[in-house]
mmCIF file of C-alpha atoms and ligand atoms in Angstrom:
data_model
loop_
_atom_site.group_PDB
_atom_site.id
_atom_site.type_symbol
_atom_site.label_atom_id
_atom_site.label_comp_id
_atom_site.label_asym_id
_atom_site.label_seq_id
_atom_site.Cartn_x
_atom_site.Cartn_y
_atom_site.Cartn_z
ATOM 1 C CA MET A 1 88.017 117.517 125.287
ATOM 2 C CA ALA A 2 90.025 119.018 122.713
ATOM 3 C CA LEU A 3 93.080 117.696 120.379
ATOM 4 C CA GLU A 4 96.419 119.659 121.129
ATOM 5 C CA GLN A 5 96.672 122.342 118.035
ATOM 6 C CA THR A 6 99.761 122.560 117.171
ATOM 7 C CA TRP A 7 101.758 124.002 113.722
ATOM 8 C CA ARG A 8 104.737 122.878 112.227
ATOM 9 C CA TRP A 9 107.634 125.471 113.217
ATOM 10 C CA TYR A 10 110.597 125.526 110.279
ATOM 11 C CA GLY A 11 112.829 127.291 113.502
ATOM 12 C CA PRO A 12 114.054 131.788 113.072
ATOM 13 C CA SER A 13 114.455 131.258 109.590
ATOM 14 C CA ASP A 14 110.763 130.284 108.910
ATOM 15 C CA PRO A 15 108.919 132.870 107.065
ATOM 16 C CA VAL A 16 105.688 132.161 109.554
ATOM 17 C CA THR A 17 106.663 133.513 113.486
ATOM 18 C CA LEU A 18 105.949 132.176 115.910
ATOM 19 C CA GLN A 19 103.351 134.888 116.825
ATOM 20 C CA ASP A 20 101.866 134.497 114.111
ATOM 21 C CA ILE A 21 101.646 130.559 115.018
ATOM 22 C CA ARG A 22 99.927 131.509 117.889
ATOM 23 C CA GLN A 23 97.336 134.346 116.708
ATOM 24 C CA ALA A 24 96.399 131.381 113.870
ATOM 25 C CA GLY A 25 95.455 129.986 117.617
ATOM 26 C CA ALA A 26 97.965 127.081 118.154
ATOM 27 C CA THR A 27 98.924 126.134 121.367
ATOM 28 C CA GLY A 28 101.884 123.296 119.775
ATOM 29 C CA ILE A 29 104.830 123.854 118.723
ATOM 30 C CA VAL A 30 106.210 120.998 116.043
ATOM 31 C CA THR A 31 109.732 121.148 115.202
ATOM 32 C CA ALA A 32 113.544 120.042 114.712
ATOM 33 C CA LEU A 33 117.222 121.847 114.953
ATOM 34 C CA HIS A 34 117.557 121.442 111.529
ATOM 35 C CA GLU A 35 120.855 122.877 111.939
ATOM 36 C CA ILE A 36 122.322 119.840 113.111
ATOM 37 C CA GLN A 37 123.588 116.922 110.404
ATOM 38 C CA ASN A 38 121.876 114.360 110.111
ATOM 39 C CA GLY A 39 123.393 111.403 112.268
ATOM 40 C CA GLU A 40 124.839 113.857 115.294
ATOM 41 C CA VAL A 41 123.383 113.970 118.596
ATOM 42 C CA TRP A 42 121.359 116.386 119.595
ATOM 43 C CA ASP A 43 122.865 118.069 122.850
ATOM 44 C CA ILE A 44 120.845 119.343 125.739
ATOM 45 C CA LYS A 45 121.896 122.753 125.306
ATOM 46 C CA SER A 46 120.729 123.286 121.697
ATOM 47 C CA ILE A 47 117.671 121.705 122.746
ATOM 48 C CA GLU A 48 116.887 123.556 125.530
ATOM 49 C CA LYS A 49 117.824 126.884 123.610
ATOM 50 C CA ARG A 50 115.847 126.544 121.133
ATOM 51 C CA LYS A 51 112.977 125.492 123.569
ATOM 52 C CA ARG A 52 113.212 128.480 125.650
ATOM 53 C CA LEU A 53 113.221 130.446 122.529
ATOM 54 C CA ILE A 54 109.322 128.364 121.756
ATOM 55 C CA GLU A 55 107.837 128.748 124.942
ATOM 56 C CA TRP A 56 109.390 132.945 126.056
ATOM 57 C CA ASN A 57 109.979 136.029 124.757
ATOM 58 C CA ASP A 58 112.957 137.019 126.510
ATOM 59 C CA ASN A 59 113.424 140.908 124.765
ATOM 60 C CA GLN A 60 110.992 142.377 126.950
ATOM 61 C CA PRO A 61 111.586 143.728 130.054
ATOM 62 C CA ILE A 62 110.486 141.034 132.232
ATOM 63 C CA PRO A 63 110.242 137.258 130.603
ATOM 64 C CA VAL A 64 106.663 135.836 129.486
ATOM 65 C CA THR A 65 105.554 132.948 128.556
ATOM 66 C CA ARG A 66 104.247 132.658 124.481
ATOM 67 C CA GLY A 67 101.560 130.663 125.332
ATOM 68 C CA LEU A 68 103.273 128.069 123.074
ATOM 69 C CA THR A 69 104.725 124.668 123.927
ATOM 70 C CA TRP A 70 107.672 122.652 122.028
ATOM 71 C CA SER A 71 104.905 119.643 122.098
ATOM 72 C CA VAL A 72 106.379 117.202 119.379
ATOM 73 C CA VAL A 73 109.602 116.574 117.494
ATOM 74 C CA GLU A 74 109.702 116.346 113.818
ATOM 75 C CA SER A 75 112.515 114.977 112.751
ATOM 76 C CA ILE A 76 115.495 113.245 113.807
ATOM 77 C CA PRO A 77 116.001 111.850 110.321
ATOM 78 C CA VAL A 78 117.162 108.371 110.796
ATOM 79 C CA HIS A 79 120.545 108.389 109.046
ATOM 80 C CA GLU A 80 120.841 105.524 106.060
ATOM 81 C CA ASP A 81 123.507 103.914 107.480
ATOM 82 C CA ILE A 82 120.889 102.458 110.033
ATOM 83 C CA LYS A 83 118.117 101.991 107.518
ATOM 84 C CA GLN A 84 120.354 100.157 104.785
ATOM 85 C CA GLY A 85 122.258 97.859 108.098
ATOM 86 C CA LYS A 86 125.639 98.728 106.795
ATOM 87 C CA SER A 87 127.723 97.664 110.236
ATOM 88 C CA THR A 88 128.170 100.855 111.579
ATOM 89 C CA ARG A 89 124.901 101.962 112.365
ATOM 90 C CA ASP A 90 125.453 100.749 116.104
ATOM 91 C CA ASN A 91 126.683 103.942 116.484
ATOM 92 C CA TYR A 92 124.655 106.072 114.620
ATOM 93 C CA ILE A 93 121.897 104.404 117.045
ATOM 94 C CA ASP A 94 123.266 104.929 119.625
ATOM 95 C CA ASN A 95 123.975 108.523 118.709
ATOM 96 C CA TYR A 96 120.264 108.818 117.894
ATOM 97 C CA ILE A 97 119.073 106.747 121.523
ATOM 98 C CA GLN A 98 121.587 110.040 122.734
ATOM 99 C CA SER A 99 119.140 112.293 121.418
ATOM 100 C CA ILE A 100 115.922 110.997 122.792
ATOM 101 C CA ARG A 101 117.447 111.004 125.991
ATOM 102 C CA ASN A 102 117.947 114.574 125.959
ATOM 103 C CA ILE A 103 114.721 115.270 124.608
ATOM 104 C CA GLY A 104 113.014 113.165 127.339
ATOM 105 C CA LYS A 105 115.204 115.547 129.703
ATOM 106 C CA ALA A 106 113.918 118.555 127.998
ATOM 107 C CA GLY A 107 109.835 117.250 127.871
ATOM 108 C CA ILE A 108 109.572 117.311 124.906
ATOM 109 C CA PRO A 109 106.818 114.127 125.176
ATOM 110 C CA VAL A 110 106.756 112.895 121.426
ATOM 111 C CA LEU A 111 109.057 112.356 118.338
ATOM 112 C CA CYS A 112 107.833 111.513 114.865
ATOM 113 C CA TYR A 113 110.488 110.122 112.836
ATOM 114 C CA ASN A 114 110.320 108.331 109.181
ATOM 115 C CA PHE A 115 111.810 105.195 107.801
ATOM 116 C CA MET A 116 111.275 105.924 104.374
ATOM 117 C CA PRO A 117 115.122 105.200 102.081
ATOM 118 C CA VAL A 118 117.006 108.132 100.463
ATOM 119 C CA VAL A 119 114.770 110.755 99.883
ATOM 120 C CA ASP A 120 111.535 111.341 102.302
ATOM 121 C CA TRP A 121 108.315 112.822 101.029
ATOM 122 C CA THR A 122 108.277 113.488 97.114
ATOM 123 C CA ARG A 123 106.321 115.803 95.237
ATOM 124 C CA THR A 124 106.800 116.712 91.844
ATOM 125 C CA ASN A 125 105.095 119.688 90.948
ATOM 126 C CA LEU A 126 104.618 122.488 94.044
ATOM 127 C CA ASN A 127 102.656 124.712 92.541
ATOM 128 C CA LEU A 128 99.637 123.193 91.146
ATOM 129 C CA GLN A 129 97.524 125.440 89.774
ATOM 130 C CA LEU A 130 93.556 124.621 90.892
ATOM 131 C CA GLU A 131 90.516 126.382 89.359
ATOM 132 C CA ASP A 132 90.189 128.766 92.054
ATOM 133 C CA GLY A 133 93.954 129.949 92.024
ATOM 134 C CA ALA A 134 95.339 128.614 94.469
ATOM 135 C CA ARG A 135 98.284 126.645 94.412
ATOM 136 C CA ALA A 136 99.307 122.770 95.725
ATOM 137 C CA LEU A 137 101.699 120.024 96.251
ATOM 138 C CA ALA A 138 100.564 117.060 93.801
ATOM 139 C CA PHE A 139 102.509 113.951 92.996
ATOM 140 C CA ASP A 140 101.509 113.467 89.201
ATOM 141 C CA MET A 141 102.412 110.079 88.078
ATOM 142 C CA VAL A 142 103.468 110.453 84.197
ATOM 143 C CA ASP A 143 105.829 113.311 85.471
ATOM 144 C CA PHE A 144 107.437 111.211 88.118
ATOM 145 C CA VAL A 145 108.121 108.817 85.009
ATOM 146 C CA VAL A 146 109.632 111.262 83.301
ATOM 147 C CA PHE A 147 111.666 111.519 85.698
ATOM 148 C CA ASP A 148 112.690 108.385 86.317
ATOM 149 C CA GLN A 149 113.002 107.016 83.201
ATOM 150 C CA PHE A 150 114.008 110.351 81.001
ATOM 151 C CA ILE A 151 115.926 112.076 83.330
ATOM 152 C CA LEU A 152 117.235 109.474 86.132
ATOM 153 C CA CYS A 153 117.600 106.759 83.201
ATOM 154 C CA ARG A 154 117.603 104.471 86.161
ATOM 155 C CA ASN A 155 118.088 101.245 85.041
ATOM 156 C CA GLY A 156 115.058 99.129 85.635
ATOM 157 C CA ALA A 157 112.678 102.001 85.330
ATOM 158 C CA LYS A 158 111.243 101.224 81.781
ATOM 159 C CA GLU A 159 109.952 97.736 83.112
ATOM 160 C CA ALA A 160 108.163 99.139 86.617
ATOM 161 C CA TYR A 161 105.738 101.492 84.616
ATOM 162 C CA ASP A 162 102.652 99.960 82.295
ATOM 163 C CA GLY A 163 103.398 100.747 78.379
ATOM 164 C CA ASN A 164 100.868 103.117 78.075
ATOM 165 C CA LEU A 165 102.096 105.185 80.861
ATOM 166 C CA ILE A 166 105.880 105.469 79.414
ATOM 167 C CA LYS A 167 104.201 106.179 75.946
ATOM 168 C CA LYS A 168 102.518 109.685 77.765
ATOM 169 C CA ALA A 169 105.539 110.011 79.824
ATOM 170 C CA GLU A 170 107.779 110.002 76.524
ATOM 171 C CA GLN A 171 105.046 112.559 75.072
ATOM 172 C CA ARG A 172 105.131 115.186 78.540
ATOM 173 C CA PHE A 173 108.789 114.991 78.202
ATOM 174 C CA GLU A 174 109.546 115.623 74.253
ATOM 175 C CA SER A 175 107.309 118.648 74.787
ATOM 176 C CA MET A 176 109.200 119.954 78.028
ATOM 177 C CA SER A 177 111.151 123.114 78.132
ATOM 178 C CA SER A 178 115.289 122.615 79.463
ATOM 179 C CA GLU A 179 113.795 124.984 82.103
ATOM 180 C CA GLN A 180 110.695 122.159 83.227
ATOM 181 C CA LYS A 181 113.055 119.545 82.850
ATOM 182 C CA TYR A 182 114.882 121.163 85.482
ATOM 183 C CA GLU A 183 112.534 122.508 87.419
ATOM 184 C CA LEU A 184 110.715 118.467 87.934
ATOM 185 C CA GLU A 185 114.242 117.948 88.851
ATOM 186 C CA HIS A 186 114.524 119.904 91.177
ATOM 187 C CA THR A 187 111.332 119.083 92.918
ATOM 188 C CA ILE A 188 112.615 116.069 93.278
ATOM 189 C CA LEU A 189 115.679 115.943 94.541
ATOM 190 C CA ALA A 190 115.800 119.182 96.339
ATOM 191 C CA GLY A 191 112.488 121.094 97.003
ATOM 192 C CA LEU A 192 110.614 120.379 99.955
ATOM 193 C CA PRO A 193 110.773 121.274 103.814
ATOM 194 C CA GLY A 194 111.737 118.939 106.026
ATOM 195 C CA ALA A 195 113.867 116.755 103.885
ATOM 196 C CA GLU A 196 116.832 117.087 105.401
ATOM 197 C CA GLU A 197 119.437 115.798 102.543
ATOM 198 C CA SER A 198 119.376 116.434 98.421
ATOM 199 C CA TRP A 199 121.195 115.189 96.122
ATOM 200 C CA THR A 200 122.473 115.871 92.320
ATOM 201 C CA LEU A 201 120.991 113.228 90.173
ATOM 202 C CA TYR A 202 124.554 111.534 90.117
ATOM 203 C CA GLN A 203 124.601 111.085 93.696
ATOM 204 C CA PHE A 204 121.133 110.203 93.606
ATOM 205 C CA GLN A 205 122.038 107.588 91.559
ATOM 206 C CA GLU A 206 124.246 105.832 93.554
ATOM 207 C CA LYS A 207 122.510 106.111 96.627
ATOM 208 C CA ILE A 208 119.218 103.891 94.568
ATOM 209 C CA ASP A 209 122.476 101.459 94.250
ATOM 210 C CA GLU A 210 122.620 101.387 97.329
ATOM 211 C CA TYR A 211 119.844 99.210 97.697
ATOM 212 C CA LYS A 212 120.332 96.797 95.528
ATOM 213 C CA ASN A 213 120.468 94.285 97.367
ATOM 214 C CA ILE A 214 117.775 95.534 99.802
ATOM 215 C CA ASP A 215 114.464 94.264 99.489
ATOM 216 C CA ASP A 216 111.131 94.941 101.615
ATOM 217 C CA ASN A 217 112.367 92.143 103.842
ATOM 218 C CA THR A 218 115.716 93.333 104.914
ATOM 219 C CA TYR A 219 114.466 97.129 104.820
ATOM 220 C CA ARG A 220 111.878 95.759 107.496
ATOM 221 C CA LYS A 221 114.662 93.844 109.268
ATOM 222 C CA ASN A 222 116.634 96.870 109.426
ATOM 223 C CA LEU A 223 113.642 98.839 110.805
ATOM 224 C CA GLU A 224 113.190 96.362 113.654
ATOM 225 C CA TYR A 225 116.802 96.170 114.822
ATOM 226 C CA PHE A 226 116.551 99.979 115.344
ATOM 227 C CA LEU A 227 113.300 99.587 116.792
ATOM 228 C CA LYS A 228 114.773 96.766 119.044
ATOM 229 C CA LYS A 229 117.311 98.966 120.324
ATOM 230 C CA VAL A 230 115.507 102.661 120.436
ATOM 231 C CA ALA A 231 112.084 102.079 121.399
ATOM 232 C CA PRO A 232 112.589 100.765 124.906
ATOM 233 C CA VAL A 233 115.267 104.232 125.328
ATOM 234 C CA ALA A 234 112.117 105.773 124.495
ATOM 235 C CA ALA A 235 109.836 104.544 126.795
ATOM 236 C CA GLU A 236 112.740 104.874 129.871
ATOM 237 C CA SER A 237 113.289 109.025 128.634
ATOM 238 C CA GLY A 238 109.230 109.319 128.724
ATOM 239 C CA VAL A 239 109.175 110.230 124.760
ATOM 240 C CA LYS A 240 106.276 108.475 122.350
ATOM 241 C CA LEU A 241 107.907 107.539 119.011
ATOM 242 C CA ALA A 242 105.836 108.345 116.605
ATOM 243 C CA ILE A 243 106.980 106.642 112.880
ATOM 244 C CA HIS A 244 105.583 109.004 110.057
ATOM 245 C CA PRO A 245 103.520 106.604 107.546
ATOM 246 C CA ASP A 246 105.853 106.603 103.675
ATOM 247 C CA ASP A 247 104.972 109.581 101.529
ATOM 248 C CA PRO A 248 103.701 108.537 98.977
ATOM 249 C CA PRO A 249 102.493 104.469 100.549
ATOM 250 C CA PHE A 250 103.779 102.657 97.334
ATOM 251 C CA SER A 251 107.504 102.186 96.074
ATOM 252 C CA LEU A 252 109.305 105.033 94.471
ATOM 253 C CA PHE A 253 112.715 104.523 92.148
ATOM 254 C CA GLY A 254 112.255 100.205 93.141
ATOM 255 C CA LEU A 255 112.938 101.348 96.786
ATOM 256 C CA PRO A 256 111.814 99.403 99.444
ATOM 257 C CA ARG A 257 108.611 100.107 101.275
ATOM 258 C CA VAL A 258 107.965 99.372 104.822
ATOM 259 C CA VAL A 259 105.236 101.438 105.938
ATOM 260 C CA SER A 260 102.229 102.174 104.408
ATOM 261 C CA THR A 261 100.020 100.075 105.073
ATOM 262 C CA GLU A 262 97.981 99.442 108.139
ATOM 263 C CA LYS A 263 99.311 96.012 107.872
ATOM 264 C CA ASP A 264 102.974 97.733 108.443
ATOM 265 C CA ILE A 265 101.785 99.276 111.109
ATOM 266 C CA GLU A 266 100.708 96.362 112.845
ATOM 267 C CA PHE A 267 103.888 95.284 112.456
ATOM 268 C CA ILE A 268 106.275 97.871 113.805
ATOM 269 C CA LEU A 269 103.577 98.691 117.031
ATOM 270 C CA ASN A 270 104.272 94.887 117.570
ATOM 271 C CA ILE A 271 107.943 94.933 117.615
ATOM 272 C CA TYR A 272 107.859 96.527 121.216
ATOM 273 C CA ASP A 273 104.705 96.721 122.710
ATOM 274 C CA SER A 274 104.582 99.798 124.263
ATOM 275 C CA ILE A 275 102.365 103.212 123.727
ATOM 276 C CA TYR A 276 106.191 104.388 123.400
ATOM 277 C CA ASN A 277 106.359 102.694 120.098
ATOM 278 C CA GLY A 278 103.778 104.411 117.969
ATOM 279 C CA PHE A 279 102.879 106.039 114.974
ATOM 280 C CA THR A 280 101.581 109.264 113.830
ATOM 281 C CA LEU A 281 98.628 109.541 111.780
ATOM 282 C CA CYS A 282 99.034 111.045 108.258
ATOM 283 C CA THR A 283 95.812 110.472 107.060
ATOM 284 C CA GLY A 284 96.725 112.448 103.499
ATOM 285 C CA SER A 285 99.909 109.649 103.393
ATOM 286 C CA LEU A 286 98.035 106.321 104.367
ATOM 287 C CA GLY A 287 94.600 107.844 102.358
ATOM 288 C CA VAL A 288 96.085 107.999 98.684
ATOM 289 C CA ARG A 289 96.121 103.868 99.343
ATOM 290 C CA PRO A 290 92.087 103.102 98.839
ATOM 291 C CA ASP A 291 93.166 100.186 100.653
ATOM 292 C CA ASN A 292 93.757 101.902 103.779
ATOM 293 C CA ASP A 293 91.330 102.377 105.971
ATOM 294 C CA LEU A 294 91.804 105.428 108.311
ATOM 295 C CA GLU A 295 89.045 105.365 110.658
ATOM 296 C CA GLY A 296 89.372 101.137 111.319
ATOM 297 C CA ILE A 297 93.297 102.325 111.899
ATOM 298 C CA VAL A 298 92.362 104.686 114.663
ATOM 299 C CA LYS A 299 90.103 102.069 116.300
ATOM 300 C CA LYS A 300 91.987 99.452 115.974
ATOM 301 C CA HIS A 301 95.307 101.346 117.015
ATOM 302 C CA GLY A 302 94.589 104.996 118.673
ATOM 303 C CA SER A 303 95.833 103.908 121.735
ATOM 304 C CA LYS A 304 99.280 104.138 119.689
ATOM 305 C CA LEU A 305 98.677 107.140 117.815
ATOM 306 C CA ASN A 306 100.588 109.367 119.047
ATOM 307 C CA PHE A 307 100.412 112.531 116.935
ATOM 308 C CA ALA A 308 97.912 113.241 113.553
ATOM 309 C CA HIS A 309 98.553 114.929 110.562
ATOM 310 C CA LEU A 310 95.209 116.008 109.308
ATOM 311 C CA ARG A 311 95.119 116.815 105.416
ATOM 312 C CA SER A 312 93.289 115.020 102.434
ATOM 313 C CA THR A 313 94.464 113.965 98.751
ATOM 314 C CA GLN A 314 92.420 113.489 96.154
ATOM 315 C CA ARG A 315 93.276 111.094 93.708
ATOM 316 C CA ASP A 316 94.012 110.466 90.034
ATOM 317 C CA GLU A 317 93.483 108.239 87.326
ATOM 318 C CA TYR A 318 97.651 106.880 87.092
ATOM 319 C CA ASN A 319 98.216 106.545 91.205
ATOM 320 C CA GLY A 320 98.776 110.283 91.732
ATOM 321 C CA PHE A 321 97.485 112.822 93.494
ATOM 322 C CA HIS A 322 96.824 116.693 94.366
ATOM 323 C CA GLU A 323 96.243 118.064 97.974
ATOM 324 C CA ALA A 324 92.851 118.361 98.930
ATOM 325 C CA GLY A 325 91.200 120.800 100.979
ATOM 326 C CA HIS A 326 91.679 119.425 104.757
ATOM 327 C CA LEU A 327 87.286 118.861 104.518
ATOM 328 C CA ARG A 328 87.405 117.589 100.592
ATOM 329 C CA GLY A 329 89.203 114.910 98.872
ATOM 330 C CA ASP A 330 89.474 111.661 99.617
ATOM 331 C CA VAL A 331 89.907 111.900 102.907
ATOM 332 C CA ASP A 332 86.312 111.339 104.396
ATOM 333 C CA MET A 333 87.572 113.425 107.540
ATOM 334 C CA TYR A 334 84.429 113.533 109.709
ATOM 335 C CA SER A 335 84.652 109.898 110.651
ATOM 336 C CA VAL A 336 88.382 110.419 111.278
ATOM 337 C CA MET A 337 88.241 112.900 113.675
ATOM 338 C CA LEU A 338 84.969 111.284 115.536
ATOM 339 C CA ALA A 339 87.429 108.499 115.364
ATOM 340 C CA ILE A 340 90.229 110.361 116.964
ATOM 341 C CA LEU A 341 88.061 112.098 119.828
ATOM 342 C CA LYS A 342 86.797 108.758 120.732
ATOM 343 C CA GLU A 343 89.849 107.209 121.450
ATOM 344 C CA GLN A 344 90.640 110.342 123.333
ATOM 345 C CA ARG A 345 87.895 109.767 125.449
ATOM 346 C CA LYS A 346 89.036 106.341 125.988
ATOM 347 C CA ARG A 347 92.260 107.396 127.281
ATOM 348 C CA GLN A 348 90.509 110.171 129.232
ATOM 349 C CA GLY A 349 88.305 107.124 131.059
ATOM 350 C CA VAL A 350 91.521 104.827 131.906
ATOM 351 C CA TYR A 351 93.135 108.551 133.169
ATOM 352 C CA ARG A 352 95.828 108.246 130.664
ATOM 353 C CA PRO A 353 97.833 111.222 131.870
ATOM 354 C CA ASP A 354 98.774 111.742 127.885
ATOM 355 C CA HIS A 355 95.278 111.457 126.920
ATOM 356 C CA THR A 356 95.405 114.629 124.676
ATOM 357 C CA ILE A 357 96.511 114.131 121.132
ATOM 358 C CA PRO A 358 98.330 116.599 119.330
ATOM 359 C CA MET A 359 97.110 117.282 115.846
ATOM 360 C CA ARG A 360 98.218 119.024 112.785
ATOM 361 C CA ALA A 361 96.658 120.755 109.560
ATOM 362 C CA ASP A 362 99.207 119.703 107.191
ATOM 363 C CA HIS A 363 100.017 121.134 103.465
ATOM 364 C CA GLY A 364 97.528 124.203 103.206
ATOM 365 C CA HIS A 365 96.854 125.188 99.376
ATOM 366 C CA THR A 366 98.697 128.291 98.921
ATOM 367 C CA ILE A 367 96.224 130.767 99.123
ATOM 368 C CA LEU A 368 95.492 134.908 99.385
ATOM 369 C CA ASP A 369 98.728 137.541 99.765
ATOM 370 C CA ASP A 370 100.576 133.710 100.150
ATOM 371 C CA LEU A 371 100.652 133.634 96.358
ATOM 372 C CA THR A 372 102.966 136.293 96.297
ATOM 373 C CA LYS A 373 105.435 136.065 98.949
ATOM 374 C CA ASN A 374 108.761 133.917 99.857
ATOM 375 C CA THR A 375 106.688 130.649 101.886
ATOM 376 C CA ASN A 376 107.370 126.940 102.678
ATOM 377 C CA PRO A 377 105.508 125.054 100.275
ATOM 378 C CA GLY A 378 103.034 123.359 101.371
ATOM 379 C CA TYR A 379 103.524 125.625 105.179
ATOM 380 C CA SER A 380 102.316 129.142 103.702
ATOM 381 C CA ALA A 381 100.215 130.828 106.893
ATOM 382 C CA ILE A 382 96.988 131.738 105.350
ATOM 383 C CA GLY A 383 96.718 128.191 104.024
ATOM 384 C CA LEU A 384 97.159 126.143 106.678
ATOM 385 C CA LEU A 385 95.776 128.817 108.805
ATOM 386 C CA ARG A 386 92.157 127.877 106.968
ATOM 387 C CA GLY A 387 93.292 124.246 107.540
ATOM 388 C CA MET A 388 93.603 124.131 110.874
ATOM 389 C CA ALA A 389 90.100 126.484 111.208
ATOM 390 C CA GLU A 390 87.918 124.243 109.302
ATOM 391 C CA LEU A 391 89.466 121.129 111.470
ATOM 392 C CA ARG A 392 88.988 122.721 114.939
ATOM 393 C CA GLY A 393 84.834 124.031 113.294
ATOM 394 C CA LEU A 394 84.992 119.762 113.055
ATOM 395 C CA GLU A 395 86.154 119.116 116.040
ATOM 396 C CA LEU A 396 83.672 121.731 118.031
ATOM 397 C CA GLY A 397 80.942 120.557 116.222
ATOM 398 C CA ILE A 398 81.651 116.568 116.715
ATOM 399 C CA GLU A 399 81.685 117.117 120.539
ATOM 400 C CA ARG A 400 78.894 119.322 120.910
ATOM 401 C CA SER A 401 77.086 116.875 118.584
ATOM 402 C CA GLY A 402 77.346 114.102 121.886
ATOM 403 C CA ALA A 403 79.015 111.426 118.801
ATOM 404 C CA VAL A 404 81.895 110.662 120.365
ATOM 405 C CA PHE A 405 79.704 109.090 122.931
ATOM 406 C CA SER A 406 78.073 106.707 120.306
ATOM 407 C CA ASN A 407 79.417 103.029 119.359
HETATM 408 C C1 DNO B 1 106.214 116.577 105.203
HETATM 409 C C2 DNO B 1 106.112 115.648 106.442
HETATM 410 C C3 DNO B 1 107.288 115.269 105.924
HETATM 411 C C4 DNO B 1 107.553 114.522 107.742
HETATM 412 C C5 DNO B 1 108.060 113.575 107.943
HETATM 413 C C6 DNO B 1 108.423 112.818 108.916
HETATM 414 O O1 DNO B 1 104.902 117.583 105.165
HETATM 415 O O2 DNO B 1 105.150 114.626 106.901
HETATM 416 O O3 DNO B 1 108.278 115.724 106.122
HETATM 417 O O4 DNO B 1 107.641 115.277 108.502
HETATM 418 O O5 DNO B 1 108.625 112.512 107.006
HETATM 419 O O6 DNO B 1 109.979 112.141 109.637
#
């Protein structure tokens, strides 16, 4: 029983077309209405129009299906007022609920979202050159401290890092040209696809200041408040929630972090105990922490694993990392894949109608022709195609070996 192979598509302006995705062998589309502003309702008409575009080619004398299904929404961003627990949050929660009802009506079964404050996923370099000439996304701690301490000049930054790291960052800062400094700033604040908001330095500092009195505990309560209202509606609407882990899975800029470890995930799943309140297993995000046992998480919480982002990272000496090949790096993809396939079998065994788990290869390297093309960092066609092909082969090999039936 195969996993559902999906592909993240950034909508009509994505340089990767729906036909490319079909040719890559995916059958599921993961996307969002990026044009709808954060906090607004996703109206049913816009959802249905995008769904039609994904699933049908209407530019033919008779419409034909494309062989693709919109299977996951990634993401409907959670408004900052909800994250900060402001008095205006209920209004935004009502909008979120309405959006969930609407995607449920349209028949899209999974919603991936995150609860990271201020910034979505964060990298310091979108073009790290690997020894074979491929380009990869990377999070370099020294560069990060350069930004935090010497470009943003955040209060409290200096105390947050060890002296050695600060010294290294200072040396690097002094050796950087102003273009390099700008590039670093831009990469952190505005560089990544899917992150719906971007800030100027000044706005960014203001945003961080808004979190002055919000520690992990308060932030967790804000998530709990949100989920207590939203999860029952998701269940009613047939939409499985899939919270995405923090990327990277540790605090940035002194901001709270509540989706970085197995314990965090456990807390979230217990807020509303139902398969509709689940998580996205992002092996790359969780895998950055050596204390996260990925296989163990699947074994323990598999019934609520609603979506899988499969990728691997390679850690470096300062808690930084770069995106490794999908079957390389620190993630033991074999054991994760085996655990996911076992979970799928288990679901079939109890006749869960939603036994098929959607997965997508995440964050490919930029390789071959894509090196000279305009691409979304981490989402160029050929690198993701390579990743997906490797994962597909791994999956088939495991299925055929019979290992899914072992204990
Ligand atoms: C990066 C993605 C993130 C993710 C969101 C989920 O490639 O994994 O942008 O989509 O954090 O809300």
